[in-house]
Amino acid sequence: MAYYYTEPSHTFSEYLLVPGYSSAECIPANVSLKTPLVRFKKGETPALTMNIPLVSAVMQSVSDDRMAVALAKEGGISFIFGSQTIESQAAMVRRVKAFKAGFVPSDSNLRPDMTLADVLALRDKTGHSTMAVTDDGTAHGHLLGMVTSKDYRVSRLDPATPVTEFMTDLEHLIVAKEGISLSAANDLIWEHKINALPIVTEDNRLIAFVFRKDYESHKSQPNELLDDQKRYIVGAGINTRDYETRIPALVEAGVDVLCIDSSEGFTEWQRRTLQYVRKTYGDKVKIGAGNVVDRDGFRFLADAGADFIKIGIGGGAICITREAKGIGRGQATAVIEVAKARDEYYEETGIYVPICSDGGIVQDYHVTLALAMGADFCMLGRYFARFDESPTNKVMVNGSYMKEYWGEGSARARNWQRYDMGGAAKLSFEEGVDSYVPYAGSLADNVALTLNKVKSTMCNCGALTIPELQQKARLTLVSAVSIVEGGAHDVVLKNKPADK
């Protein structure tokens, strides 16, 4: 006879935190959100620690090199999606590790044979008005000129006008040569009253831009996550099929941490992948595994050598695994049980294995709930997909800007490896959807707002650190009527709150 759980599984929205005593020192400015990323022994310091408890999901529509840089600046880590060729994923890792703060690779580039119509299309796609004109239209071609919004007026130019007729030619540009310091580059920007400074090689190949608007932001990033060589820290997703060739390429590219990207982690395939890493690299290569939803799954992966373990099956906004296969568990219940297993494991072995809540985060306060329930950090997909830095297109839908967002189990991604059960190399049926999410602007602004809410709630609970929150938190289940009571009710709203 099948085993039946006596209690239903619960989601985050079914819980509230009960406030505790807050001392005078308990203010958001004093809260630390530092959290371990990988396993460590009692009394030791983790090899990798994050400054904020957020990582971006291993998804085509979320985590590329641009997202990785943006999130590392805020103190978190992106796991660059693995459903691409080994070469292209390794190239993304290299770009993150080679990124020099303040020197921005050009992602809006034109060929000289392009037209105003192409300029407008590229502006709509990237949201950027500064575009380099290079001989081959690439980010590292020979620089011929530059186009900004000051160079054209749509109402007075034919869309078929070539860019060469209205761009600012190279000889009229202020440029700097490769090797210039960021400080000197900023001095040039201020001296010549320009907004963008191209950085070029001796033979005028474009390397990067330095922007006036970035000056202040670079001075206000106290949480940026750097390795011992002052490079941004970056993660990458792998699968359980081609790991013997993918992992060496990613390690050679400089990846800091890996994560097995799978919808279900309680499998022999994940154990084999972890064993390969330990046999080949020992403890030098850090690798997370998952996903699991109970104590047994956690113990299995912890014993197999996972550096962190992800929790969650079917709770993602674009995931339909529960609908398609009937497996999964409410995210809150899963986190609570796995956190207890993590603590038991630490008591028995003296080894702390961090856990990551992956999926089910709809509201900002769900992050705080996940941390209070025992998660060390959260992995988010939909949340990060809404931002400028995600790799998807920004489109207008019914009068509102949206960003495309699709699941790794959708027909669009065709990431069959994520759902691999050792059978045929194909996507047998869909476990994800193709969708839109409301465009929300820049990552930095939104992450700052979210974390301010987390810090404020932690202070309400009398906690200044995540471990202290987990010790002091008091959680209560709420009834369906209480959930209704918790929102605006019995009034006529003037404006509908923005979707968060």
mmCIF file of C-alpha atoms in Angstrom, residues 220-456:
data_model
loop_
_atom_site.group_PDB
_atom_site.id
_atom_site.type_symbol
_atom_site.label_atom_id
_atom_site.label_comp_id
_atom_site.label_asym_id
_atom_site.label_seq_id
_atom_site.Cartn_x
_atom_site.Cartn_y
_atom_site.Cartn_z
ATOM 1 C CA SER A 220 27.998 52.482 -4.676
ATOM 2 C CA GLN A 221 28.379 48.705 -4.931
ATOM 3 C CA PRO A 222 29.674 47.630 -1.525
ATOM 4 C CA ASN A 223 28.218 44.139 -1.918
ATOM 5 C CA GLU A 224 29.822 43.155 -5.245
ATOM 6 C CA LEU A 225 30.955 39.540 -5.189
ATOM 7 C CA LEU A 226 34.567 39.100 -6.292
ATOM 8 C CA ASP A 227 37.115 36.303 -6.303
ATOM 9 C CA ASP A 228 40.692 36.670 -4.991
ATOM 10 C CA GLN A 229 41.713 38.216 -8.328
ATOM 11 C CA LYS A 230 38.985 40.880 -8.144
ATOM 12 C CA ARG A 231 36.907 39.162 -10.846
ATOM 13 C CA TYR A 232 33.163 38.662 -10.607
ATOM 14 C CA ILE A 233 32.036 35.275 -9.293
ATOM 15 C CA VAL A 234 29.898 33.241 -11.684
ATOM 16 C CA GLY A 235 28.162 29.860 -11.678
ATOM 17 C CA ALA A 236 27.069 27.540 -14.471
ATOM 18 C CA GLY A 237 24.468 24.820 -14.895
ATOM 19 C CA ILE A 238 25.349 21.327 -16.101
ATOM 20 C CA ASN A 239 23.404 18.173 -16.919
ATOM 21 C CA THR A 240 23.946 14.486 -16.152
ATOM 22 C CA ARG A 241 24.690 13.510 -19.756
ATOM 23 C CA ASP A 242 27.698 15.432 -21.102
ATOM 24 C CA TYR A 243 29.290 16.401 -17.779
ATOM 25 C CA GLU A 244 32.595 14.684 -18.577
ATOM 26 C CA THR A 245 33.202 17.146 -21.415
ATOM 27 C CA ARG A 246 31.202 20.162 -20.199
ATOM 28 C CA ILE A 247 32.695 20.425 -16.718
ATOM 29 C CA PRO A 248 36.371 20.539 -17.828
ATOM 30 C CA ALA A 249 35.537 23.276 -20.337
ATOM 31 C CA LEU A 250 33.732 25.345 -17.699
ATOM 32 C CA VAL A 251 36.510 24.857 -15.153
ATOM 33 C CA GLU A 252 39.086 25.921 -17.748
ATOM 34 C CA ALA A 253 36.959 29.021 -18.453
ATOM 35 C CA GLY A 254 37.164 29.954 -14.769
ATOM 36 C CA VAL A 255 33.725 29.053 -13.403
ATOM 37 C CA ASP A 256 33.490 29.388 -9.616
ATOM 38 C CA VAL A 257 30.643 26.978 -8.896
ATOM 39 C CA LEU A 258 28.553 24.445 -10.813
ATOM 40 C CA CYS A 259 24.978 23.278 -10.355
ATOM 41 C CA ILE A 260 23.346 20.141 -11.703
ATOM 42 C CA ASP A 261 20.222 21.449 -13.404
ATOM 43 C CA SER A 262 17.499 18.854 -13.038
ATOM 44 C CA SER A 263 13.818 18.743 -12.201
ATOM 45 C CA GLU A 264 14.419 15.803 -9.842
ATOM 46 C CA GLY A 265 17.675 15.124 -8.012
ATOM 47 C CA PHE A 266 17.063 11.909 -6.096
ATOM 48 C CA THR A 267 18.645 9.826 -8.873
ATOM 49 C CA GLU A 268 21.629 7.625 -9.640
ATOM 50 C CA TRP A 269 22.521 9.999 -12.490
ATOM 51 C CA GLN A 270 23.233 12.814 -10.068
ATOM 52 C CA ARG A 271 25.295 10.577 -7.802
ATOM 53 C CA ARG A 272 27.431 9.554 -10.776
ATOM 54 C CA THR A 273 27.944 13.187 -11.765
ATOM 55 C CA LEU A 274 28.984 14.150 -8.226
ATOM 56 C CA GLN A 275 31.312 11.146 -8.021
ATOM 57 C CA TYR A 276 32.985 12.209 -11.268
ATOM 58 C CA VAL A 277 33.640 15.688 -9.882
ATOM 59 C CA ARG A 278 35.067 14.400 -6.613
ATOM 60 C CA LYS A 279 37.249 11.791 -8.335
ATOM 61 C CA THR A 280 38.540 14.246 -10.941
ATOM 62 C CA TYR A 281 38.847 17.471 -8.941
ATOM 63 C CA GLY A 282 38.480 16.559 -5.281
ATOM 64 C CA ASP A 283 37.054 19.497 -3.338
ATOM 65 C CA LYS A 284 38.522 22.146 -5.654
ATOM 66 C CA VAL A 285 35.432 22.241 -7.882
ATOM 67 C CA LYS A 286 32.250 23.263 -6.082
ATOM 68 C CA ILE A 287 28.990 21.734 -7.296
ATOM 69 C CA GLY A 288 25.384 21.890 -6.135
ATOM 70 C CA ALA A 289 22.702 19.295 -6.872
ATOM 71 C CA GLY A 290 18.943 18.801 -6.732
ATOM 72 C CA ASN A 291 16.069 19.241 -6.803
ATOM 73 C CA VAL A 292 14.623 17.384 -3.819
ATOM 74 C CA VAL A 293 11.608 17.912 -1.570
ATOM 75 C CA ASP A 294 12.190 15.700 1.465
ATOM 76 C CA ARG A 295 14.687 14.384 4.010
ATOM 77 C CA ASP A 296 15.609 11.271 2.042
ATOM 78 C CA GLY A 297 16.459 13.263 -1.068
ATOM 79 C CA PHE A 298 18.634 15.641 0.945
ATOM 80 C CA ARG A 299 20.540 12.829 2.681
ATOM 81 C CA PHE A 300 21.136 11.080 -0.616
ATOM 82 C CA LEU A 301 22.730 14.121 -2.246
ATOM 83 C CA ALA A 302 24.594 15.234 0.888
ATOM 84 C CA ASP A 303 26.179 11.773 1.203
ATOM 85 C CA ALA A 304 27.006 11.865 -2.518
ATOM 86 C CA GLY A 305 29.073 15.021 -1.984
ATOM 87 C CA ALA A 306 26.859 17.911 -3.113
ATOM 88 C CA ASP A 307 28.169 21.316 -2.005
ATOM 89 C CA PHE A 308 24.643 22.728 -1.789
ATOM 90 C CA ILE A 309 21.223 21.214 -2.399
ATOM 91 C CA LYS A 310 18.259 22.762 -4.178
ATOM 92 C CA ILE A 311 14.701 22.274 -2.959
ATOM 93 C CA GLY A 312 11.574 22.369 -5.078
ATOM 94 C CA ILE A 313 9.654 20.393 -7.685
ATOM 95 C CA GLY A 314 6.887 21.992 -9.707
ATOM 96 C CA GLY A 315 6.673 25.300 -7.852
ATOM 97 C CA GLY A 316 8.130 27.569 -10.546
ATOM 98 C CA ALA A 317 5.895 30.067 -12.321
ATOM 99 C CA ILE A 318 6.476 28.418 -15.704
ATOM 100 C CA CYS A 319 6.795 24.839 -14.431
ATOM 101 C CA ILE A 320 3.963 22.393 -15.109
ATOM 102 C CA THR A 321 5.675 19.267 -13.763
ATOM 103 C CA ARG A 322 2.940 18.799 -11.177
ATOM 104 C CA GLU A 323 0.257 19.063 -13.849
ATOM 105 C CA ALA A 324 2.091 16.853 -16.329
ATOM 106 C CA LYS A 325 3.369 14.151 -13.980
ATOM 107 C CA GLY A 326 1.611 14.542 -10.645
ATOM 108 C CA ILE A 327 4.803 14.813 -8.615
ATOM 109 C CA GLY A 328 6.030 17.576 -6.325
ATOM 110 C CA ARG A 329 5.336 19.139 -2.978
ATOM 111 C CA GLY A 330 4.267 22.485 -1.568
ATOM 112 C CA GLN A 331 7.417 24.613 -1.415
ATOM 113 C CA ALA A 332 7.092 25.739 2.192
ATOM 114 C CA THR A 333 6.634 22.193 3.496
ATOM 115 C CA ALA A 334 9.559 20.975 1.384
ATOM 116 C CA VAL A 335 11.881 23.698 2.723
ATOM 117 C CA ILE A 336 10.882 23.053 6.332
ATOM 118 C CA GLU A 337 11.548 19.299 6.112
ATOM 119 C CA VAL A 338 14.831 19.615 4.209
ATOM 120 C CA ALA A 339 16.061 22.312 6.626
ATOM 121 C CA LYS A 340 15.476 19.919 9.507
ATOM 122 C CA ALA A 341 17.405 17.230 7.624
ATOM 123 C CA ARG A 342 20.241 19.714 6.990
ATOM 124 C CA ASP A 343 20.476 20.498 10.704
ATOM 125 C CA GLU A 344 20.397 16.787 11.608
ATOM 126 C CA TYR A 345 23.197 16.132 9.122
ATOM 127 C CA TYR A 346 25.264 18.954 10.625
ATOM 128 C CA GLU A 347 24.819 17.562 14.139
ATOM 129 C CA GLU A 348 25.793 14.039 13.028
ATOM 130 C CA THR A 349 28.717 14.851 10.730
ATOM 131 C CA GLY A 350 29.901 18.360 11.590
ATOM 132 C CA ILE A 351 29.377 19.277 7.925
ATOM 133 C CA TYR A 352 26.985 22.066 7.005
ATOM 134 C CA VAL A 353 25.404 21.685 3.561
ATOM 135 C CA PRO A 354 23.573 24.885 2.497
ATOM 136 C CA ILE A 355 20.115 24.525 1.007
ATOM 137 C CA CYS A 356 18.516 26.627 -1.717
ATOM 138 C CA SER A 357 14.786 27.208 -2.109
ATOM 139 C CA ASP A 358 14.123 27.018 -5.853
ATOM 140 C CA GLY A 359 10.658 28.055 -7.035
ATOM 141 C CA GLY A 360 7.472 29.254 -5.419
ATOM 142 C CA ILE A 361 8.668 32.823 -4.795
ATOM 143 C CA VAL A 362 5.833 35.081 -5.940
ATOM 144 C CA GLN A 363 5.961 37.999 -3.497
ATOM 145 C CA ASP A 364 9.072 39.619 -2.049
ATOM 146 C CA TYR A 365 8.157 38.508 1.461
ATOM 147 C CA HIS A 366 8.296 34.884 0.322
ATOM 148 C CA VAL A 367 12.093 35.269 0.258
ATOM 149 C CA THR A 368 12.032 36.156 3.963
ATOM 150 C CA LEU A 369 9.729 33.237 4.705
ATOM 151 C CA ALA A 370 12.018 30.813 2.860
ATOM 152 C CA LEU A 371 15.027 32.069 4.834
ATOM 153 C CA ALA A 372 13.117 31.869 8.120
ATOM 154 C CA MET A 373 12.081 28.307 7.317
ATOM 155 C CA GLY A 374 15.741 27.341 6.965
ATOM 156 C CA ALA A 375 16.843 28.087 3.395
ATOM 157 C CA ASP A 376 20.309 29.613 3.101
ATOM 158 C CA PHE A 377 19.453 31.318 -0.188
ATOM 159 C CA CYS A 378 16.806 31.373 -2.899
ATOM 160 C CA MET A 379 16.977 30.683 -6.637
ATOM 161 C CA LEU A 380 14.614 32.816 -8.721
ATOM 162 C CA GLY A 381 13.647 32.711 -12.389
ATOM 163 C CA ARG A 382 10.539 34.799 -13.033
ATOM 164 C CA TYR A 383 11.828 37.476 -10.678
ATOM 165 C CA PHE A 384 15.037 38.060 -12.663
ATOM 166 C CA ALA A 385 13.426 37.501 -16.078
ATOM 167 C CA ARG A 386 11.585 40.840 -15.686
ATOM 168 C CA PHE A 387 14.726 42.964 -15.686
ATOM 169 C CA ASP A 388 16.723 44.784 -18.355
ATOM 170 C CA GLU A 389 19.635 42.425 -17.800
ATOM 171 C CA SER A 390 17.788 39.216 -18.684
ATOM 172 C CA PRO A 391 18.588 37.902 -22.199
ATOM 173 C CA THR A 392 15.020 38.026 -23.533
ATOM 174 C CA ASN A 393 13.236 40.554 -25.707
ATOM 175 C CA LYS A 394 11.190 43.415 -24.285
ATOM 176 C CA VAL A 395 7.879 43.533 -26.142
ATOM 177 C CA MET A 396 4.664 45.535 -26.030
ATOM 178 C CA VAL A 397 1.616 43.433 -25.120
ATOM 179 C CA ASN A 398 -1.797 45.095 -24.785
ATOM 180 C CA GLY A 399 -0.209 48.455 -24.139
ATOM 181 C CA SER A 400 2.272 47.304 -21.493
ATOM 182 C CA TYR A 401 5.923 46.344 -21.771
ATOM 183 C CA MET A 402 6.605 42.695 -21.078
ATOM 184 C CA LYS A 403 9.628 40.397 -21.135
ATOM 185 C CA GLU A 404 9.549 36.941 -22.684
ATOM 186 C CA TYR A 405 9.951 34.072 -20.229
ATOM 187 C CA TRP A 406 9.946 30.366 -20.998
ATOM 188 C CA GLY A 407 10.655 27.210 -19.045
ATOM 189 C CA GLU A 408 13.525 24.825 -19.686
ATOM 190 C CA GLY A 409 10.950 22.075 -20.115
ATOM 191 C CA SER A 410 9.062 23.989 -22.810
ATOM 192 C CA ALA A 411 9.175 23.179 -26.493
ATOM 193 C CA ARG A 412 11.045 26.458 -27.036
ATOM 194 C CA ALA A 413 13.964 25.507 -24.777
ATOM 195 C CA ARG A 414 13.884 21.810 -25.608
ATOM 196 C CA ASN A 415 16.171 21.143 -22.650
ATOM 197 C CA TRP A 416 15.471 17.422 -22.419
ATOM 198 C CA GLN A 417 18.602 16.869 -20.321
ATOM 199 C CA ARG A 418 16.989 18.666 -17.401
ATOM 200 C CA TYR A 419 14.273 16.011 -17.306
ATOM 201 C CA ASP A 420 16.579 13.104 -18.135
ATOM 202 C CA MET A 421 15.586 9.751 -16.689
ATOM 203 C CA GLY A 422 18.146 7.737 -18.612
ATOM 204 C CA GLY A 423 15.994 7.153 -21.673
ATOM 205 C CA ALA A 424 15.965 8.537 -25.183
ATOM 206 C CA ALA A 425 17.712 11.823 -25.879
ATOM 207 C CA LYS A 426 14.625 13.889 -26.553
ATOM 208 C CA LEU A 427 11.922 15.943 -24.870
ATOM 209 C CA SER A 428 9.090 13.422 -24.522
ATOM 210 C CA PHE A 429 6.508 15.916 -23.282
ATOM 211 C CA GLU A 430 6.496 19.491 -22.020
ATOM 212 C CA GLU A 431 7.048 20.349 -18.359
ATOM 213 C CA GLY A 432 7.262 24.122 -18.865
ATOM 214 C CA VAL A 433 5.390 26.892 -20.657
ATOM 215 C CA ASP A 434 6.262 29.847 -22.900
ATOM 216 C CA SER A 435 5.016 33.132 -21.432
ATOM 217 C CA TYR A 436 5.452 36.842 -20.690
ATOM 218 C CA VAL A 437 6.233 38.599 -17.415
ATOM 219 C CA PRO A 438 5.730 42.327 -16.690
ATOM 220 C CA TYR A 439 8.847 44.367 -17.480
ATOM 221 C CA ALA A 440 10.249 45.815 -14.251
ATOM 222 C CA GLY A 441 13.327 47.876 -15.180
ATOM 223 C CA SER A 442 16.850 47.475 -13.845
ATOM 224 C CA LEU A 443 18.049 44.635 -11.655
ATOM 225 C CA ALA A 444 19.864 46.907 -9.201
ATOM 226 C CA ASP A 445 16.804 48.992 -8.356
ATOM 227 C CA ASN A 446 14.499 46.000 -7.902
ATOM 228 C CA VAL A 447 16.937 43.879 -5.909
ATOM 229 C CA ALA A 448 17.577 46.815 -3.581
ATOM 230 C CA LEU A 449 13.834 47.184 -2.968
ATOM 231 C CA THR A 450 13.346 43.456 -2.360
ATOM 232 C CA LEU A 451 16.247 43.235 0.075
ATOM 233 C CA ASN A 452 15.080 46.330 1.943
ATOM 234 C CA LYS A 453 11.798 44.505 2.555
ATOM 235 C CA VAL A 454 13.672 41.396 3.711
ATOM 236 C CA LYS A 455 15.831 43.413 6.104
ATOM 237 C CA SER A 456 12.837 45.300 7.484
#
